[in-house]
Coordinates of C-alpha atoms and ligand atoms in Angstrom, one line a residue:
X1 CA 23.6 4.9 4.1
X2 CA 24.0 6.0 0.5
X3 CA 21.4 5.9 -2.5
X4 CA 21.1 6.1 -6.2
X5 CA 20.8 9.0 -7.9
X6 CA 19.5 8.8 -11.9
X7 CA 18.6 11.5 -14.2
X8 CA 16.6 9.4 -16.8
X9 CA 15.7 9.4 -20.1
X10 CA 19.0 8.8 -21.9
X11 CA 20.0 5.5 -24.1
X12 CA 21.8 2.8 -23.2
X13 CA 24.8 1.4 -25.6
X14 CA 28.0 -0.7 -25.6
X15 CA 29.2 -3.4 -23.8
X16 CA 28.1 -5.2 -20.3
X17 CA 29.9 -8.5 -18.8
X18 CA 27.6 -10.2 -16.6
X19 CA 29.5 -11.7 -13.4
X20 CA 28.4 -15.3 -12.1
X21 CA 25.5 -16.5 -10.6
X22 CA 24.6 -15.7 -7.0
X23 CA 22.5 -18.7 -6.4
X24 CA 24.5 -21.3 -8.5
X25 CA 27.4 -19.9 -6.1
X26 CA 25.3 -19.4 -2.4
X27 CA 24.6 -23.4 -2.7
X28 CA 27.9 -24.7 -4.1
X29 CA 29.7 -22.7 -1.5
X30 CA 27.7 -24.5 1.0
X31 CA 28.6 -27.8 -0.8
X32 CA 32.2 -27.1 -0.1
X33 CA 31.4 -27.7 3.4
X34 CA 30.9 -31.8 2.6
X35 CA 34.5 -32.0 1.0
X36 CA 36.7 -31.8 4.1
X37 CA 39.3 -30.6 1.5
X38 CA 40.6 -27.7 -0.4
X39 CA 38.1 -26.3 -3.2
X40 CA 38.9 -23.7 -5.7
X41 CA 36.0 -21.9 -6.9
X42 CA 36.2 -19.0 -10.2
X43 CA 33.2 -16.6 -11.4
X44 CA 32.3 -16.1 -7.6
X45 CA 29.9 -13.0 -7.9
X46 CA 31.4 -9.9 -5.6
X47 CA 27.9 -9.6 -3.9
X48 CA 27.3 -9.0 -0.1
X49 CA 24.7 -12.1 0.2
X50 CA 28.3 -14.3 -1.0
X51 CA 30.3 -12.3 1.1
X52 CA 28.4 -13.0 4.4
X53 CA 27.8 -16.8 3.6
X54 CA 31.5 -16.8 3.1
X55 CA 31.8 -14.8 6.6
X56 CA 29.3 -17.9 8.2
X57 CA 31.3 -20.5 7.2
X58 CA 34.6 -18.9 8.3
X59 CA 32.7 -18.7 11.4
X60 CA 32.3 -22.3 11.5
X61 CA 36.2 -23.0 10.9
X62 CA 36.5 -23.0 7.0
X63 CA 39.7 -21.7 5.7
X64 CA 38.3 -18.7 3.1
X65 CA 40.7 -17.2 1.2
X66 CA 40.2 -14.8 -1.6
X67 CA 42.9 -15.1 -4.6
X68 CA 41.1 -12.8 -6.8
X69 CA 38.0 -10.6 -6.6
X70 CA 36.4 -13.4 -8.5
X71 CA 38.1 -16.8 -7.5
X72 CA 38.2 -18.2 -4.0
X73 CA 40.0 -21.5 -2.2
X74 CA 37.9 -22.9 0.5
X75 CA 39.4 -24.9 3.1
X76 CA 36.8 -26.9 4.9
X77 CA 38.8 -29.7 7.2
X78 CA 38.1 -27.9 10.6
X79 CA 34.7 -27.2 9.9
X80 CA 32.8 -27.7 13.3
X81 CA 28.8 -28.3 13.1
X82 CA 26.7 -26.4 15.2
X83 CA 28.6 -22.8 15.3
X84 CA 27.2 -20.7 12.3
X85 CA 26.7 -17.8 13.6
X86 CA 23.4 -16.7 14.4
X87 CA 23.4 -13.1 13.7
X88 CA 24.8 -13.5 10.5
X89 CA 22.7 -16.6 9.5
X90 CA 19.7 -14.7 10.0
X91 CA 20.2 -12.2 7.5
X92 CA 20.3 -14.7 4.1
X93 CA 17.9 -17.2 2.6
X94 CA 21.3 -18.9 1.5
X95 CA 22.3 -19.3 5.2
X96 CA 19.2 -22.3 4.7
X97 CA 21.9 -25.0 2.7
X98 CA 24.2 -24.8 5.8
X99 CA 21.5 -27.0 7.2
X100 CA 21.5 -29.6 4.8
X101 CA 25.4 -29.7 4.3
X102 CA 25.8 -30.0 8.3
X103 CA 23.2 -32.9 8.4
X104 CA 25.1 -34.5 5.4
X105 CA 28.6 -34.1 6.6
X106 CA 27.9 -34.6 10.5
X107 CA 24.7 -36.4 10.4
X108 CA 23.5 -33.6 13.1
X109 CA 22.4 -30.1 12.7
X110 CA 22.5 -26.7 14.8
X111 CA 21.5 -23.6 12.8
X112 CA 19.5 -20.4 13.3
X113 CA 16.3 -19.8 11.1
X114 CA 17.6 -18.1 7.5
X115 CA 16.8 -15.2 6.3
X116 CA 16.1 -13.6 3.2
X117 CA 13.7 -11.1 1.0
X118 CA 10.6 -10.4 2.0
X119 CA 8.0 -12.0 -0.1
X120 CA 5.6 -13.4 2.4
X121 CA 5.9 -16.7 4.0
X122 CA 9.0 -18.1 3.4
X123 CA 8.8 -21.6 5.0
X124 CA 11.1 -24.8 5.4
X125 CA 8.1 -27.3 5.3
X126 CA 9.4 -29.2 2.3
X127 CA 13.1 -28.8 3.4
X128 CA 12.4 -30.2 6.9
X129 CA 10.6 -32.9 5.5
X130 CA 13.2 -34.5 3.1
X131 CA 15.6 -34.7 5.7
X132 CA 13.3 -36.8 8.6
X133 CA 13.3 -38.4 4.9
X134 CA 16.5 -39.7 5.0
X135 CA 16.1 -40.8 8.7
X136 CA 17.3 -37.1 10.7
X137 CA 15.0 -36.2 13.7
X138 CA 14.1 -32.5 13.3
X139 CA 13.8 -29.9 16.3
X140 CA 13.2 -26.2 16.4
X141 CA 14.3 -24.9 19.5
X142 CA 14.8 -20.9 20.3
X143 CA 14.9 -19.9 16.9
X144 CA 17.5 -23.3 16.0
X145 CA 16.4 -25.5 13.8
X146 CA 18.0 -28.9 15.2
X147 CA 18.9 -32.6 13.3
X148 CA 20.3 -35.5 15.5
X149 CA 20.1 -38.5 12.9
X150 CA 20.9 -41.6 15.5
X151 CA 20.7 -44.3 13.3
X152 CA 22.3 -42.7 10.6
X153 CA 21.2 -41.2 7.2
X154 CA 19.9 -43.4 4.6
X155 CA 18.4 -43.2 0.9
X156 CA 14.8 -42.5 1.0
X157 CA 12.1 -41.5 -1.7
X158 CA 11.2 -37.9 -1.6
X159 CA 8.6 -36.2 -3.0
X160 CA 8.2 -32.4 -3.2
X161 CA 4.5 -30.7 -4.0
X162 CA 6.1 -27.5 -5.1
X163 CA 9.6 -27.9 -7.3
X164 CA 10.8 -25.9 -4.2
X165 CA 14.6 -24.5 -5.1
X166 CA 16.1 -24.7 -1.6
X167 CA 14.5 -27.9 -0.4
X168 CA 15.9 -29.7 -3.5
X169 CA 19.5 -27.7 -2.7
X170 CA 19.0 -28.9 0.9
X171 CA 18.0 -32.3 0.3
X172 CA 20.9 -33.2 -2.2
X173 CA 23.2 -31.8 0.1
X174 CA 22.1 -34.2 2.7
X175 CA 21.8 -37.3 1.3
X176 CA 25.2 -37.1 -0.6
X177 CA 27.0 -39.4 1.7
X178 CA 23.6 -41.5 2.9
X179 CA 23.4 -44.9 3.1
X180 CA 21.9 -46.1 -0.5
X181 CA 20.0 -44.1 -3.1
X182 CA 17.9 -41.0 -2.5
X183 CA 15.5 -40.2 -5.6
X184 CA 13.9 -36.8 -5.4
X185 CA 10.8 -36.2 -7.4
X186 CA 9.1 -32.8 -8.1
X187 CA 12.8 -31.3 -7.9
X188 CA 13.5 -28.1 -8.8
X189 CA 14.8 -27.9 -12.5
X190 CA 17.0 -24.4 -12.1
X191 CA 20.5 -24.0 -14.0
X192 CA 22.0 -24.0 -10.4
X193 CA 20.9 -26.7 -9.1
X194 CA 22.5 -28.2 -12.3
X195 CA 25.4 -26.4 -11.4
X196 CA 26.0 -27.4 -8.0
X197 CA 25.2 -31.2 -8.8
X198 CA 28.2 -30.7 -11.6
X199 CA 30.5 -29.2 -8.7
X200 CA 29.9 -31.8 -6.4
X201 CA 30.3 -34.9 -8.9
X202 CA 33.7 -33.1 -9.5
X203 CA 34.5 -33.2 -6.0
X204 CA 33.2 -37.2 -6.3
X205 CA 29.5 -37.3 -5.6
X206 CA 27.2 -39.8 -7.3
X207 CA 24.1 -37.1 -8.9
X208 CA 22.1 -37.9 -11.7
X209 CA 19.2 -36.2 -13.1
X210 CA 19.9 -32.9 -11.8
X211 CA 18.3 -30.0 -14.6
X212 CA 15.2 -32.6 -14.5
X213 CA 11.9 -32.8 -12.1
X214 CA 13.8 -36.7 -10.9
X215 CA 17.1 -36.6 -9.1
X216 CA 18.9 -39.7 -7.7
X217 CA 21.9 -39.0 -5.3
X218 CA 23.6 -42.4 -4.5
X219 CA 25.3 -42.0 -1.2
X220 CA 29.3 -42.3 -1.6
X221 CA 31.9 -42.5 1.3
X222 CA 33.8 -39.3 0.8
X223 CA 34.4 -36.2 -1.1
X224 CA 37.7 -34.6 -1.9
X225 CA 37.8 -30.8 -3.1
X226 CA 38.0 -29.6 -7.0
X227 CA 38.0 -26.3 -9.3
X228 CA 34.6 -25.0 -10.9
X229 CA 33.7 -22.1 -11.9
X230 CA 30.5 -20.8 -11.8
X231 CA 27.7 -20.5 -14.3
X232 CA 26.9 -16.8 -15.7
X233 CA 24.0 -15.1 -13.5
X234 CA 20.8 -15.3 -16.1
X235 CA 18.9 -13.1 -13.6
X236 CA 21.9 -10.0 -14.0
X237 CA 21.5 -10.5 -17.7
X238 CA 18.2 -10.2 -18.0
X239 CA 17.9 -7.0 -15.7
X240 CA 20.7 -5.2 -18.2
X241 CA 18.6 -6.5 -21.4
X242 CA 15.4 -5.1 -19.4
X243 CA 17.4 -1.6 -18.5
X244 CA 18.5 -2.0 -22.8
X245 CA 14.9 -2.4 -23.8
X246 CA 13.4 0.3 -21.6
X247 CA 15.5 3.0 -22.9
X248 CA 16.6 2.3 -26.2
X249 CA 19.9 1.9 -27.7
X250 CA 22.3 -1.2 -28.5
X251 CA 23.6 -3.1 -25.3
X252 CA 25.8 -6.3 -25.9
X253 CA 25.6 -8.4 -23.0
X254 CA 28.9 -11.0 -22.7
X255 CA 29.0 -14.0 -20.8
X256 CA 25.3 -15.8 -20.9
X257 CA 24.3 -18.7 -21.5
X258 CA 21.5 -18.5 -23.6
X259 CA 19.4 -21.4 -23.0
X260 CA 19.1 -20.5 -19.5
X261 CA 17.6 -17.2 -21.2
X262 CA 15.2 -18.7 -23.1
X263 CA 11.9 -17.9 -21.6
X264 CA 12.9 -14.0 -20.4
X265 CA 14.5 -13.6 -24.3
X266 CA 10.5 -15.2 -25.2
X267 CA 8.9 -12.1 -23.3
X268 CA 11.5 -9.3 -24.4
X269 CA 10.9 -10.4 -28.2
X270 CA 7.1 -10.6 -27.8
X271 CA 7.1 -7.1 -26.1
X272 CA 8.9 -5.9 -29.9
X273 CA 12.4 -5.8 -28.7
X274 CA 14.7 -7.1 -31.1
X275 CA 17.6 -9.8 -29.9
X276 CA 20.5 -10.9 -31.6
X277 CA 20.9 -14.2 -29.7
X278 CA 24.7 -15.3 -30.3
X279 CA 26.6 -18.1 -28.4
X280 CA 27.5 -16.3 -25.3
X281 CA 26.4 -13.0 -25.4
X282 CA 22.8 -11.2 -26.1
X283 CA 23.0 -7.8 -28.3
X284 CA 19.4 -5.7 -27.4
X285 CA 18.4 -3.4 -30.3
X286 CA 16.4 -1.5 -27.8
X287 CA 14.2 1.6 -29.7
X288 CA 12.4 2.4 -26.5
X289 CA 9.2 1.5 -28.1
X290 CA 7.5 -2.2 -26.1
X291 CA 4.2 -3.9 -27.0
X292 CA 1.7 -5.3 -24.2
X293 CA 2.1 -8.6 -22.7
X294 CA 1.2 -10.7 -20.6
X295 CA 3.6 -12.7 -18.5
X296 CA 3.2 -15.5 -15.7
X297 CA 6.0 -17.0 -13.5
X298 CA 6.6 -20.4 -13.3
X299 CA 9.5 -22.7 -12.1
X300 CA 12.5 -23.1 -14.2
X301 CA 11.7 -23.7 -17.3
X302 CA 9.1 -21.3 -17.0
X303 CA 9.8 -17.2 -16.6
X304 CA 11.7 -16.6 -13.6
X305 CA 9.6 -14.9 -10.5
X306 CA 13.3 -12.9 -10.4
X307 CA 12.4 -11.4 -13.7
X308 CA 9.3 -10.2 -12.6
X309 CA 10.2 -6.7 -11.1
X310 CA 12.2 -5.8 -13.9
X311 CA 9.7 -6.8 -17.0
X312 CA 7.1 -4.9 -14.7
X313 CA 9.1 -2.1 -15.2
X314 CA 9.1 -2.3 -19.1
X315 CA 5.1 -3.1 -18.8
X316 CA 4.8 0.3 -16.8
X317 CA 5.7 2.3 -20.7
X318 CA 4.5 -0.5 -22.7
X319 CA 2.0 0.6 -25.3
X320 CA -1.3 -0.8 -24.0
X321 CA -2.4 -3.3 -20.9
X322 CA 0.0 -5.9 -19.7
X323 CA -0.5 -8.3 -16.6
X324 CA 2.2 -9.8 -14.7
X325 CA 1.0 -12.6 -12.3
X326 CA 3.1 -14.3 -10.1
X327 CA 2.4 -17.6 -8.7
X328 CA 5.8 -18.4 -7.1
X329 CA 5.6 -16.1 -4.1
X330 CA 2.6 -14.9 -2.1
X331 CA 3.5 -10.4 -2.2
X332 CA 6.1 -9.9 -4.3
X333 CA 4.0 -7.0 -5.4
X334 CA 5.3 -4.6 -2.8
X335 CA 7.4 -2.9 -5.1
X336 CA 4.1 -1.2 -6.6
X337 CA 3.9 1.5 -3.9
X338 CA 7.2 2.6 -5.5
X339 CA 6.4 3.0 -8.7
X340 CA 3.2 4.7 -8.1
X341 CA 5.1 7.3 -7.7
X342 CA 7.0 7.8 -10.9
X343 CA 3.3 8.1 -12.3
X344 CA 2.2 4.7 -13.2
X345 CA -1.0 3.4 -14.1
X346 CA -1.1 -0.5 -12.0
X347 CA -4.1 -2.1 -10.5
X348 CA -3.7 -5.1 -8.9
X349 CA -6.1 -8.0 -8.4
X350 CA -5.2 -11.3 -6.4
X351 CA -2.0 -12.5 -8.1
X352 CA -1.7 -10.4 -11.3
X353 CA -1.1 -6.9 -11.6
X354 CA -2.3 -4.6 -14.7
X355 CA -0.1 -2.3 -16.2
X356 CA -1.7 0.3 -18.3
X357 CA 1.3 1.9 -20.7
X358 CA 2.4 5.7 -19.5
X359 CA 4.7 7.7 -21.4
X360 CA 4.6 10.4 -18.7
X361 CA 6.3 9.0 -16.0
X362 CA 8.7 11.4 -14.2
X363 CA 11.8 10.5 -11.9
X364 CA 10.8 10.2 -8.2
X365 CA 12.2 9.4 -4.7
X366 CA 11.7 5.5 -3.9
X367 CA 12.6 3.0 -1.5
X368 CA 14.0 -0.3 -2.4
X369 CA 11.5 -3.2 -1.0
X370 CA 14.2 -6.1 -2.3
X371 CA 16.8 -7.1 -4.5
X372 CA 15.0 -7.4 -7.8
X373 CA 12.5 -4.7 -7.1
X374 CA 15.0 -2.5 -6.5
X375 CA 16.9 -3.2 -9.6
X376 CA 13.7 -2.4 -11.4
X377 CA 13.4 1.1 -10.1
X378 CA 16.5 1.5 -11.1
X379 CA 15.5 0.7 -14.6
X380 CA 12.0 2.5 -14.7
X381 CA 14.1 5.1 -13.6
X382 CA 16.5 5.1 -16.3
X383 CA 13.6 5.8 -18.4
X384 CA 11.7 8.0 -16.6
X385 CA 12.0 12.2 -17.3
X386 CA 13.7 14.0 -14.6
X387 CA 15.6 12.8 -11.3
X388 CA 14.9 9.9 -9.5
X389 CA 16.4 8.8 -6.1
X390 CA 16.8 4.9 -4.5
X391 CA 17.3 4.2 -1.1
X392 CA 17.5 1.3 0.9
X393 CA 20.6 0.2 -2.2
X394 CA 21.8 -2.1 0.1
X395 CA 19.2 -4.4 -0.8
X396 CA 20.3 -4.4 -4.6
X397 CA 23.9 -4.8 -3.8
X398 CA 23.1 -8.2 -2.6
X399 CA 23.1 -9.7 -5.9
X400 CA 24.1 -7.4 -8.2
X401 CA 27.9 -6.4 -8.1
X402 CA 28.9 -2.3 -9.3
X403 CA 25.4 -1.9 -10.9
X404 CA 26.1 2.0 -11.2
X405 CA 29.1 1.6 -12.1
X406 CA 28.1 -1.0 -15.4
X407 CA 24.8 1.4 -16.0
X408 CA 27.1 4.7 -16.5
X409 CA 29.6 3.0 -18.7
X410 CA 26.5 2.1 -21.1
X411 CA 25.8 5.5 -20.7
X412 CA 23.2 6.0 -17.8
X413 CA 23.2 9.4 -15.8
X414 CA 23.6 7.8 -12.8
X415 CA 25.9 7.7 -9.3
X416 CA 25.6 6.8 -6.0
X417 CA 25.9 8.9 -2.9
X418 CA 26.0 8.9 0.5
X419 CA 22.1 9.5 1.9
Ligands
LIG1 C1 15.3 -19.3 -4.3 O1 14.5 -19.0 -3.1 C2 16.0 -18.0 -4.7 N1 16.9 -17.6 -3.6 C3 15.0 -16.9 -4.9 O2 15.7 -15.8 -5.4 C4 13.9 -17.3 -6.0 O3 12.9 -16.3 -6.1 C5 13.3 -18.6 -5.6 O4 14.4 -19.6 -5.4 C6 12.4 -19.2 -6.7 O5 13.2 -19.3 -7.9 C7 18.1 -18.2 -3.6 O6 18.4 -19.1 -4.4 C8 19.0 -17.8 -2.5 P1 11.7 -21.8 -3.3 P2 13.9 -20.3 -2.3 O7 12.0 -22.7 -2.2 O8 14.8 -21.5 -2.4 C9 7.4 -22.4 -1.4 C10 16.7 -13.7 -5.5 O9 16.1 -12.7 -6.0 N2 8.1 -23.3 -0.4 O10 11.9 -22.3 -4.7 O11 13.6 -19.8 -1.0 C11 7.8 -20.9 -1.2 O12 7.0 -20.3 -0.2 C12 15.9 -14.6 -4.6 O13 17.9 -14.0 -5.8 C13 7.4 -24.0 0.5 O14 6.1 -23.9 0.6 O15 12.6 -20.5 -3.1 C14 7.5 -20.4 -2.6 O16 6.2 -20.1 -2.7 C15 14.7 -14.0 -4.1 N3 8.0 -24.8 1.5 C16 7.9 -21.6 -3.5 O17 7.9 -22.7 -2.7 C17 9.4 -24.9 1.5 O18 9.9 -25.6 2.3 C18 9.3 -21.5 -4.1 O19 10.2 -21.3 -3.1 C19 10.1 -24.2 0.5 C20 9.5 -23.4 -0.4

């Protein structure tokens, strides 16, 4: 096991190149599954969550082959449904699309439940219900989640109450080759679902409406495979402009796409950190000095529950009382224990959490609770005086590729060891 070891309290400067997007790549990787053919995909992210979907579908007869750290050819012609394999499936929340892409390729499903971080329930509900939608008979069986679809898959109306990201992955995934036109409404609006609906018309799919809360999928007879490169990771970029605006200093971050940044760029500005907002990179004029906010997640367009850890961080040194409330997930709060330890001053109430600002926060040993809360002790620890040590990294390298290594060459005092 190894951990992160930071001595805080220094600035950050220079140059950071953010890598591409783990869940624009989790669900198009899964979409290579529908092609039957030979997909080239560049700006794969080096994380473990893409290493071990890659791993499941290689387990299910894909052909994965890595040309570059970055670029990979998928082969899926042999795919066979029903043999992900269940101890790997269990340990990712992307592991969910290979259910949708088996039920749209083979009309029939045989997957173990998903994984993923722990923010409460994480249920299929709306996932499960678009695809008895488009005429598949659901089982759950043994911890399998089954799909036989006798008469075939057909268009269908779909409504979702909550603009639920996987459920709209999973249910364009399904209905790509059904009979007729599928309309989803309440869809999920996020950059990668835009992203994956761009790869798969490229391979030959009929998606339109994808980046709005109405999808329509009309059903075509085949795929063949394509080249696409994935979108930059707006959740990386904002955690480096976060670890920029915590500690001060003049971080140019390369390879964003700024409307994607829009609402987290909103927050940083209104928290007194000054952004000069170019057309594909972000330069932070960080002084260490933040304002109060107060800051509530919301589905894409609105600021990303992803984001909440990390501007948490910021609120914990924040002159005055700021109030994060999350409305996405039920406890993404758990990283709060953590922090409480570097000194912090957070009370929490329902779904919002007060921060009061503390300029005496000293380093501390913590325990990562997920991916994004463990990125942002990483960044309160940046800042705080004194040493701080992370555990439990494994959970940050997940989605973030060589976080030390991109914190020390901005200048961080920080390096990873074995526990
Ligand atoms: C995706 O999770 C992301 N994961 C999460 O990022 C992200 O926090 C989340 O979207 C919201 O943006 C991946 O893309 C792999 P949802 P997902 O379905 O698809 C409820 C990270 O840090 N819901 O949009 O699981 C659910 O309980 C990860 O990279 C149902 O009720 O999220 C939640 O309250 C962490 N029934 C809300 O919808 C369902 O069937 C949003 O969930 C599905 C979801």
């Amino acid at each position: 096991m190894e951990k992160i070891i930071i001595n805080g309290g220094l600035p950050l400067n220079g140059d950071v190149y953010i890598d591409g997007m783990k869940n624009a790549a989790l669900p198009i990787i899964a979409a290579t599954l529908l092609c039957g053919d030979t997909c080239i995909i560049d700006n794969v992210p080096a994380v473990s969550d893409i290493a071990m979907l890659l791993d499941i579908i290689a387990g299910m007869g894909a052909k994965v082959e890595y040309l570059d750290k970055c670029r990979i050819s998928i082969n899926t012609a042999n795919v066979k449904p029903g043999c992900s394999p269940f101890d790997l499936v269990c340990k990712i929340r992307g592991s969910a699309y290979i259910i949708g892409a088996e039920i749209g390729r083979f009309g029939t499903a045989h997957v173990g439940y998903p994984g993923g971080c722990d923010f409460g329930v994480r249920p299929l509900d709306l996932h499960l219900m678009g695809f008895e939608a488009l005429g598949a008979r659901i089982t759950v069986e043994s911890g399998y989640i089954n799909a036989v679809s006798p008469m075939g898959l057909h268009g269908n109306s779909i409504y979702f109450r909550i603009p639920s990201v996987g459920a709209t992955v999973n249910c364009i995934l399904a209905s790509v080759f059904a009979e007729g036109v599928t309309t989803i409404e309440g869809a999920a609006q996020e950059p990668h679902i835009v992203d994956m609906a761009n790869f798969l018309n490229a391979c030959g799919a009929d998606i339109t409406g994808a980046g709005t809360s109405s999808i329509k999928v009309r059903g075509v007879k085949s795929l063949k495979g394509c080249h696409h490169t994935i979108i930059p990771d707006m959740i990386e970029a904002g955690t480096y402009m976060a670890a920029a605006a915590i500690t001060g200093g003049c971080v140019r971050v390369h390879n964003v796409i700024p409307k994607h940044m829009e609402s987290v760029c909103s927050v940083l500005q209104r928290m007194g950190v000054k952004l000069d907002i170019g057309a594909d990179t972000i330069t932070v004029h960080g002084d260490g000095k933040l304002i109060a906010t107060d800051v509530v997640t919301q589905p894409y367009p609105g600021f990303p529950t992803d984001m909440h850890p990390q501007i948490s961080a910021l609120m914990c040194v924040a002159d005055g009382v700021s109030r994060m409330s999350e409305l996405v997930w039920d406890n993404r709060f758990r990283y709060i224990n953590e922090f409480q330890k570097m000194g912090t001053i957070i009370s929490v109430a329902d779904r919002t959490a007060s921060f009061t600002g503390s300029q005496k926060l000293s380093g501390a040993p913590v325990v990562s609770t997920d991916l994004r809360a463990g990125a942002a002790m990483i960044i309160l620890a940046l800042r705080a005086h004194g040493t701080s040590q992370i555990s439990k990294i494994s959970l940050i390298e997940r989605g973030y590729d060589n976080i030390v290594g991109k914190l020390a060459s901005l200048g961080a005092d920080i390096k990873k060891v074995d526990e």
